[in-house]
Coordinates of C-alpha atoms in Angstrom, one line a residue:
X703 CA 159.1 65.8 -158.8
X704 CA 156.6 62.9 -159.0
X705 CA 157.8 60.0 -161.0
X706 CA 156.5 59.8 -164.6
X707 CA 153.9 57.2 -165.7
X708 CA 150.5 56.1 -164.6
X709 CA 151.6 54.0 -161.6
X710 CA 152.7 56.5 -159.1
X711 CA 152.4 55.4 -155.5
X712 CA 149.9 57.2 -153.3
X713 CA 151.3 60.2 -151.5
X714 CA 150.5 61.5 -148.0
X715 CA 151.3 65.0 -146.9
X716 CA 152.6 65.3 -143.3
X717 CA 152.5 68.8 -141.8
X718 CA 155.1 69.5 -139.2
X719 CA 156.5 66.0 -138.8
X720 CA 158.1 66.7 -135.4
X721 CA 157.6 64.5 -132.4
X722 CA 155.3 61.6 -132.9
X723 CA 154.9 62.6 -136.6
X724 CA 158.2 60.8 -137.2
X725 CA 156.3 57.5 -137.2
X726 CA 154.1 58.3 -140.2
X727 CA 156.6 58.0 -143.0
X728 CA 157.3 54.4 -142.1
X729 CA 153.6 53.7 -141.8
X730 CA 153.0 55.0 -145.3
X731 CA 155.9 53.1 -146.6
X732 CA 154.5 49.8 -145.3
X733 CA 151.5 50.5 -147.5
X734 CA 153.6 51.2 -150.6
X735 CA 153.0 55.0 -150.3
X736 CA 155.3 58.0 -150.3
X737 CA 155.2 61.1 -148.2
X738 CA 155.9 64.8 -148.7
X739 CA 156.6 67.1 -145.8
X740 CA 154.8 70.4 -145.4
X741 CA 156.7 72.9 -143.1
X742 CA 154.1 75.3 -141.8
X743 CA 156.7 77.9 -140.6
X744 CA 159.5 79.7 -142.6
X745 CA 162.1 78.1 -140.3
X746 CA 161.9 74.9 -138.2
X747 CA 160.7 75.5 -134.7
X748 CA 163.7 75.8 -132.3
X749 CA 161.7 74.6 -129.3
X750 CA 161.5 71.0 -130.4
X751 CA 164.0 68.7 -132.3
X752 CA 163.6 69.2 -136.1
X753 CA 161.9 66.5 -138.2
X754 CA 164.0 64.0 -140.1
X755 CA 163.4 64.8 -143.7
X756 CA 165.2 61.8 -145.2
X757 CA 162.1 59.6 -145.6
X758 CA 160.2 62.4 -147.5
X759 CA 160.1 62.9 -151.2
X760 CA 160.3 66.6 -150.7
X761 CA 159.9 69.4 -148.1
X762 CA 157.5 72.1 -149.1
X763 CA 157.6 75.3 -147.1
X764 CA 154.2 76.8 -146.7
X765 CA 153.7 80.3 -148.2
X766 CA 151.4 81.8 -145.6
X767 CA 150.7 84.8 -147.9
X768 CA 149.6 82.6 -150.7
X769 CA 148.2 79.2 -149.6
X770 CA 146.9 78.6 -153.1
X771 CA 150.5 78.5 -154.4
X772 CA 151.5 76.0 -151.7
X773 CA 148.4 73.9 -152.5
X774 CA 149.4 73.9 -156.2
X775 CA 152.9 72.8 -155.3
X776 CA 151.5 69.9 -153.3
X777 CA 148.9 69.0 -155.8
X778 CA 151.6 68.1 -158.3
X779 CA 152.3 65.0 -156.1
X780 CA 148.6 63.9 -156.2
X781 CA 148.2 63.6 -152.5
X782 CA 145.6 61.3 -151.0
X783 CA 145.5 63.1 -147.6
X784 CA 147.1 65.8 -145.4
X785 CA 147.9 64.8 -141.8
X786 CA 149.3 66.8 -138.9
X787 CA 152.5 65.5 -137.4
X788 CA 152.1 67.4 -134.2
X789 CA 149.8 70.1 -132.7
X790 CA 151.1 73.0 -134.8
X791 CA 150.2 71.0 -137.9
X792 CA 146.5 70.8 -137.1
X793 CA 145.2 74.1 -138.6
X794 CA 147.4 74.1 -141.7
X795 CA 146.5 70.4 -142.3
X796 CA 142.8 71.3 -142.1
X797 CA 143.1 74.2 -144.6
X798 CA 145.4 72.4 -147.0
X799 CA 143.1 69.3 -147.1
X800 CA 140.2 71.6 -148.1
X801 CA 142.3 73.3 -150.8
X802 CA 143.4 70.0 -152.2
X803 CA 139.9 68.4 -152.0
X804 CA 141.0 65.4 -149.8
X805 CA 139.4 64.2 -146.6
X806 CA 140.0 66.3 -143.6
X807 CA 138.4 68.4 -140.8
X808 CA 136.8 71.8 -141.5
X809 CA 139.3 74.7 -141.2
X810 CA 136.5 77.0 -140.0
X811 CA 136.6 75.1 -136.7
X812 CA 140.4 74.5 -136.4
X813 CA 140.6 76.8 -133.3
X814 CA 138.3 74.3 -131.4
X815 CA 140.9 71.7 -131.9
X816 CA 143.9 73.8 -130.9
X817 CA 142.8 76.3 -128.3
X818 CA 141.8 74.7 -125.1
X819 CA 139.5 77.5 -124.1
X820 CA 137.5 77.3 -127.3
X821 CA 137.6 73.5 -127.1
X822 CA 135.8 73.4 -123.8
X823 CA 133.4 76.2 -124.8
X824 CA 132.3 74.2 -127.8
X825 CA 131.4 71.3 -125.5
X826 CA 129.4 73.6 -123.3
X827 CA 127.5 75.0 -126.3
X828 CA 126.7 71.4 -127.3
X829 CA 125.4 70.5 -123.9
X830 CA 128.3 68.1 -123.2
X831 CA 129.7 67.8 -119.6
X832 CA 132.8 69.9 -119.2
X833 CA 134.9 71.9 -116.8
X834 CA 134.2 75.5 -115.8
X835 CA 136.8 77.9 -117.0
X836 CA 138.1 81.4 -117.5
X837 CA 140.6 82.8 -120.0
X838 CA 142.4 86.0 -118.9
X839 CA 145.5 88.1 -118.9
X840 CA 144.7 89.6 -115.5
X841 CA 145.9 88.0 -112.3
X842 CA 143.3 89.8 -110.2
X843 CA 140.5 88.5 -112.5
X844 CA 141.9 84.9 -112.2
X845 CA 142.1 85.2 -108.4
X846 CA 138.5 86.4 -108.1
X847 CA 137.3 83.6 -110.4
X848 CA 139.2 81.0 -108.4
X849 CA 137.8 82.4 -105.1
X850 CA 134.2 82.2 -106.5
X851 CA 134.7 78.8 -108.1
X852 CA 136.5 77.3 -105.1
X853 CA 139.9 75.7 -104.8
X854 CA 141.6 73.7 -106.1
X855 CA 141.8 75.1 -109.7
X856 CA 144.0 74.2 -112.6
X857 CA 146.1 76.9 -114.4
X858 CA 147.6 76.1 -117.8
X859 CA 148.6 77.6 -121.1
X860 CA 146.0 77.8 -123.9
X861 CA 147.7 75.7 -126.6
X862 CA 150.6 73.7 -125.2
X863 CA 151.0 70.0 -124.5
X864 CA 152.8 67.4 -122.3
X865 CA 151.5 69.1 -119.1
X866 CA 153.7 72.1 -120.0
X867 CA 153.3 74.6 -117.1
X868 CA 150.1 72.9 -115.8
X869 CA 149.6 73.6 -112.1
X870 CA 146.9 72.3 -109.7
X871 CA 146.5 75.3 -107.3
X872 CA 145.1 75.0 -103.8
X873 CA 145.4 78.6 -102.7
X874 CA 145.9 82.1 -104.1
X875 CA 149.7 82.0 -103.8
X876 CA 149.8 78.9 -106.0
X877 CA 147.6 80.7 -108.6
X878 CA 150.0 83.7 -108.5
X879 CA 152.9 81.4 -109.2
X880 CA 151.2 79.5 -111.9
X881 CA 149.9 82.6 -113.7
X882 CA 153.3 84.3 -113.3
X883 CA 155.1 81.4 -114.9
X884 CA 152.9 81.4 -118.0
X885 CA 152.3 85.0 -118.8
X886 CA 155.0 86.4 -121.0
X887 CA 156.6 82.9 -121.5
X888 CA 156.6 80.7 -124.6
X889 CA 155.0 77.2 -124.7
X890 CA 156.8 74.2 -126.1
X891 CA 155.7 75.1 -129.6
X892 CA 157.2 78.6 -129.4
X893 CA 153.9 80.3 -129.0
X894 CA 153.9 83.5 -126.9
X895 CA 151.6 83.1 -123.8
X896 CA 149.7 86.3 -123.5
X897 CA 146.8 84.8 -121.6
X898 CA 146.2 81.9 -119.2
X899 CA 143.5 79.3 -118.9
X900 CA 142.1 78.5 -115.4
X901 CA 139.7 75.7 -115.0
X902 CA 137.8 73.9 -112.2
X903 CA 139.6 70.9 -110.8
X904 CA 138.3 67.6 -112.1
X905 CA 138.4 65.0 -109.3
X906 CA 138.7 61.5 -110.6
X907 CA 140.9 59.2 -112.6
X908 CA 142.4 60.3 -115.9
X909 CA 142.4 58.1 -119.0
X910 CA 143.8 58.2 -122.5
X911 CA 141.6 57.2 -125.4
X912 CA 143.2 57.0 -128.8
X913 CA 141.1 56.8 -131.9
X914 CA 141.1 56.9 -135.8
X915 CA 138.0 58.2 -137.6
X916 CA 137.0 57.9 -141.3
X917 CA 133.8 59.5 -142.5
X918 CA 131.3 56.8 -143.6
X919 CA 133.4 54.0 -142.1
X920 CA 133.0 54.7 -138.4
X921 CA 135.9 54.8 -136.0
X922 CA 138.5 52.4 -134.5
X923 CA 139.5 52.9 -130.9
X924 CA 143.2 52.1 -130.8
X925 CA 143.6 51.8 -127.0
X926 CA 142.4 53.0 -123.7
X927 CA 145.0 53.6 -121.0
X928 CA 144.8 54.7 -117.3
X929 CA 147.1 57.5 -116.2
X930 CA 148.6 56.9 -112.8
X931 CA 150.1 60.1 -111.3
X932 CA 151.9 61.5 -108.3
X933 CA 151.6 65.1 -107.1
X934 CA 154.9 66.9 -106.8
X935 CA 154.2 70.3 -105.2
X936 CA 151.3 71.7 -107.3
X937 CA 152.1 69.6 -110.4
X938 CA 150.4 66.3 -111.3
X939 CA 153.3 64.3 -112.6
X940 CA 152.7 61.2 -114.7
X941 CA 154.2 58.0 -113.3
X942 CA 152.9 55.3 -115.6
X943 CA 150.2 54.6 -118.2
X944 CA 148.4 51.2 -117.9
X945 CA 146.6 49.5 -120.8
X946 CA 143.0 48.5 -120.0
X947 CA 141.1 45.5 -121.2
X948 CA 138.6 46.5 -123.9
X949 CA 135.8 45.1 -121.8
X950 CA 136.9 47.0 -118.6
X951 CA 133.9 48.8 -117.2
X952 CA 135.4 52.3 -117.7
X953 CA 135.9 51.8 -121.5
X954 CA 132.4 52.0 -122.8
X955 CA 131.4 55.3 -121.0
X956 CA 134.7 56.9 -122.0
X957 CA 134.4 56.0 -125.6
X958 CA 130.7 57.0 -125.8
X959 CA 131.5 60.3 -124.3
X960 CA 134.5 60.8 -126.7
X961 CA 132.2 60.2 -129.7
X962 CA 130.1 63.2 -128.7
X963 CA 133.2 65.3 -128.1
X964 CA 134.7 64.5 -131.5
X965 CA 131.4 65.5 -133.2
X966 CA 131.2 68.8 -131.3
X967 CA 134.8 69.7 -132.2
X968 CA 134.5 68.7 -135.9
X969 CA 137.1 65.8 -135.7
X970 CA 135.5 63.7 -138.3
X971 CA 138.6 62.4 -140.1
X972 CA 142.0 61.2 -138.8
X973 CA 143.6 60.5 -135.5
X974 CA 142.6 61.9 -132.1
X975 CA 144.3 61.6 -128.7
X976 CA 142.0 62.4 -125.8
X977 CA 142.6 62.8 -122.1
X978 CA 139.4 62.3 -120.1
X979 CA 138.7 62.4 -116.4
X980 CA 136.3 59.9 -115.1
X981 CA 134.6 61.7 -112.3
X982 CA 131.7 60.8 -110.0
X983 CA 129.4 62.7 -112.4
X984 CA 130.8 60.8 -115.4
X985 CA 133.5 61.4 -118.1
X986 CA 134.8 65.0 -118.5
X987 CA 137.2 66.1 -121.1
X988 CA 140.6 67.4 -120.1
X989 CA 141.7 68.0 -123.6
X990 CA 141.9 66.3 -127.0
X991 CA 144.5 66.6 -129.8
X992 CA 143.5 66.0 -133.5
X993 CA 146.7 64.0 -134.0
X994 CA 148.5 60.9 -132.9
X995 CA 149.2 60.1 -129.3
X996 CA 152.4 61.9 -128.6
X997 CA 153.6 59.2 -126.2
X998 CA 153.1 56.3 -128.6
X999 CA 155.7 53.9 -129.8
X1000 CA 154.3 51.8 -132.7
X1001 CA 156.3 48.7 -131.9
X1002 CA 155.2 48.7 -128.3
X1003 CA 151.5 49.1 -129.3
X1004 CA 152.0 46.2 -131.8
X1005 CA 153.4 44.1 -129.0
X1006 CA 150.4 44.4 -126.7
X1007 CA 147.5 45.5 -129.1
X1008 CA 146.3 44.4 -132.5
X1009 CA 147.9 47.4 -134.2
X1010 CA 149.1 50.9 -133.6
X1011 CA 147.5 54.3 -134.3
X1012 CA 150.1 55.4 -136.8
X1013 CA 149.5 52.4 -139.1
X1014 CA 145.7 52.8 -138.7
X1015 CA 145.9 56.5 -139.6
X1016 CA 148.0 55.7 -142.7
X1017 CA 145.6 53.0 -143.7
X1018 CA 142.6 55.4 -143.3
X1019 CA 144.4 57.9 -145.6
X1020 CA 145.9 55.6 -148.3
X1021 CA 143.2 52.8 -148.4
X1022 CA 140.0 54.1 -146.8
X1023 CA 138.0 51.3 -148.4
X1024 CA 140.2 48.6 -146.8
X1025 CA 140.0 50.5 -143.5
X1026 CA 136.2 50.2 -143.7
X1027 CA 136.3 46.5 -144.5
X1028 CA 138.7 45.7 -141.7
X1029 CA 137.1 47.9 -139.1
X1030 CA 133.4 48.1 -140.0
X1031 CA 131.4 50.6 -137.9
X1032 CA 132.5 51.7 -134.4
X1033 CA 135.0 49.1 -133.2
X1034 CA 137.4 48.6 -130.2
X1035 CA 140.9 47.3 -130.1
X1036 CA 141.9 43.8 -129.1
X1037 CA 144.4 43.5 -126.3
X1038 CA 147.0 40.7 -126.6
X1039 CA 149.3 41.3 -123.6
X1040 CA 149.5 43.7 -120.7
X1041 CA 151.0 47.1 -121.5
X1042 CA 152.6 49.9 -119.5
X1043 CA 154.5 53.1 -120.1
X1044 CA 156.8 54.3 -117.3
X1045 CA 157.7 58.0 -117.1
X1046 CA 160.8 58.0 -114.9
X1047 CA 161.0 60.8 -112.4
X1048 CA 164.1 62.4 -111.0
X1049 CA 165.0 64.8 -108.2
X1050 CA 168.5 65.5 -109.7
X1051 CA 169.6 68.6 -111.6
X1052 CA 172.7 69.4 -113.6
X1053 CA 174.2 69.1 -117.1
X1054 CA 174.3 65.6 -118.6
X1055 CA 177.9 64.6 -119.2
X1056 CA 177.1 61.1 -120.6
X1057 CA 174.5 58.5 -121.0
X1058 CA 175.7 55.2 -119.4
X1059 CA 174.9 52.7 -122.1
X1060 CA 175.6 49.8 -119.8
X1061 CA 173.1 51.1 -117.3
X1062 CA 170.6 51.6 -120.1
X1063 CA 171.2 48.1 -121.4
X1064 CA 170.5 46.7 -117.9
X1065 CA 167.1 48.3 -117.9
X1066 CA 166.5 47.1 -121.5
X1067 CA 167.4 43.6 -120.4
X1068 CA 164.5 43.4 -118.0
X1069 CA 162.1 40.7 -119.1
X1070 CA 159.1 43.0 -119.7
X1071 CA 161.0 46.0 -121.2
X1072 CA 160.2 46.5 -124.9
X1073 CA 162.1 49.8 -125.2
X1074 CA 163.9 52.3 -123.0
X1075 CA 164.3 55.8 -124.5
X1076 CA 166.5 58.4 -122.9
X1077 CA 165.0 61.9 -123.3
X1078 CA 168.2 63.7 -122.5
X1079 CA 171.6 63.7 -124.3
X1080 CA 175.0 64.9 -123.4
X1081 CA 175.0 68.6 -122.9
X1082 CA 171.3 68.7 -122.0
X1083 CA 170.3 70.1 -118.6
X1084 CA 168.5 67.7 -116.3
X1085 CA 166.0 69.3 -113.8
X1086 CA 163.8 67.7 -111.2
X1087 CA 160.7 66.2 -112.7
X1088 CA 157.6 68.4 -112.6
X1089 CA 155.9 67.4 -115.8
X1090 CA 156.2 65.0 -118.8
X1091 CA 158.8 67.3 -120.4
X1092 CA 161.2 66.9 -117.5
X1093 CA 161.0 63.1 -117.3
X1094 CA 164.5 62.0 -118.3
X1095 CA 163.6 58.4 -119.4
X1096 CA 160.6 56.7 -120.9
X1097 CA 160.3 52.9 -120.7
X1098 CA 157.8 50.8 -122.6
X1099 CA 156.8 47.5 -121.0
X1100 CA 154.7 44.5 -122.1
X1101 CA 154.1 41.2 -120.5
X1102 CA 151.7 38.4 -119.6
X1103 CA 150.7 39.7 -116.2
X1104 CA 150.2 43.1 -114.5
X1105 CA 152.4 41.8 -111.6
X1106 CA 155.4 41.2 -114.0
X1107 CA 155.1 44.8 -115.2
X1108 CA 154.8 46.3 -111.7
X1109 CA 157.8 44.4 -110.5
X1110 CA 159.9 45.7 -113.3
X1111 CA 158.5 49.2 -112.8
X1112 CA 159.9 49.1 -109.3
X1113 CA 163.3 47.9 -110.6
X1114 CA 163.4 50.6 -113.2
X1115 CA 162.8 53.3 -110.5
X1116 CA 165.8 52.0 -108.6
X1117 CA 168.1 51.8 -111.7
X1118 CA 167.1 54.9 -113.6
X1119 CA 169.5 57.4 -111.9
X1120 CA 172.5 55.3 -113.1
X1121 CA 171.6 56.0 -116.7
X1122 CA 172.7 59.7 -116.7
X1123 CA 176.1 60.9 -115.5
X1124 CA 176.0 64.5 -114.6
X1125 CA 179.0 66.9 -115.0
X1126 CA 180.6 68.0 -111.7
X1127 CA 179.3 71.4 -110.6

């Protein structure tokens, strides 16, 4: 229960604090605020590690049959905002913010921010440059569409993330394989895939644009990063993310385009993480999440930028007036040092027997390495890298020159296989 008296700290509600949502409790604490966790499902999802509830004042389980009862339970804490911790938290955060009368995004358009088909169709209706696409549960219909549109095409689930089951298909056989993998499966959030999304291939360079928006106070761009990828079979596999200078020529058109996208999708409050392809015709949205950047580490962003998205989001929620004073209007980040995120790839497969801490420490001791995070633990199965989910190690780098980072990137690639000891077959 809330503490008695008139000097209660502000309280933020975090919905489904899995994944990157784990960074929000500390961000609220730095502002002298508390957090309550809202669990949107009767049981925690078994497809992702459960949230750590220790930093939360309470865990409230949403009553889907009576949202008013859940809102009343949360209202007792006097919340200042409701924020999604990951993708599954977006629609319930929208609805609960409305019921509690705190800033948020309209629940009537939540589907535009979760379903990738509806997302792109909303842009088309608004006259914003976007991909051609088809949603279907019929392989023959998908094949006919791909033949008419022209190869390559991209096949993906409707509501997943982290390049889960995303395929670039150059021929009908690849489409059959991509569709067959998705239909009847479950995405990383446990949602049953009964349809697939097929889109025209966007030829260009892909960028990340992270942002925080506050109605009446404009928006703060937290960083723009360039994805550098390799193609493994039909899968575009992320190799590294590279931080751009705010005055780089790509930044202004990407941000201007994203502003129109956010308006069309009703993302007027909170964080957004956008992936945008810069094509010969201009920027084109790949997708956008109405939540934090899932690959962010706050300490790494603080080391190369003037702040991180989690702290900015908490400030927008707890102290919106201060956010408006510090970041008046539509502003861009300041870059202090070079930044890079390396997504280690592997061709190995097997069960992880142990993580070699000495090998991990040797990577961590490289001059530019801020943090090296194994993504597998003993007992986990390693598989050859085909997407972000199967990258076994993520390494965050920062330094004074791009050359320093690239040199350590090469060293990391040579050292990475030593980190994981696989059990004998």
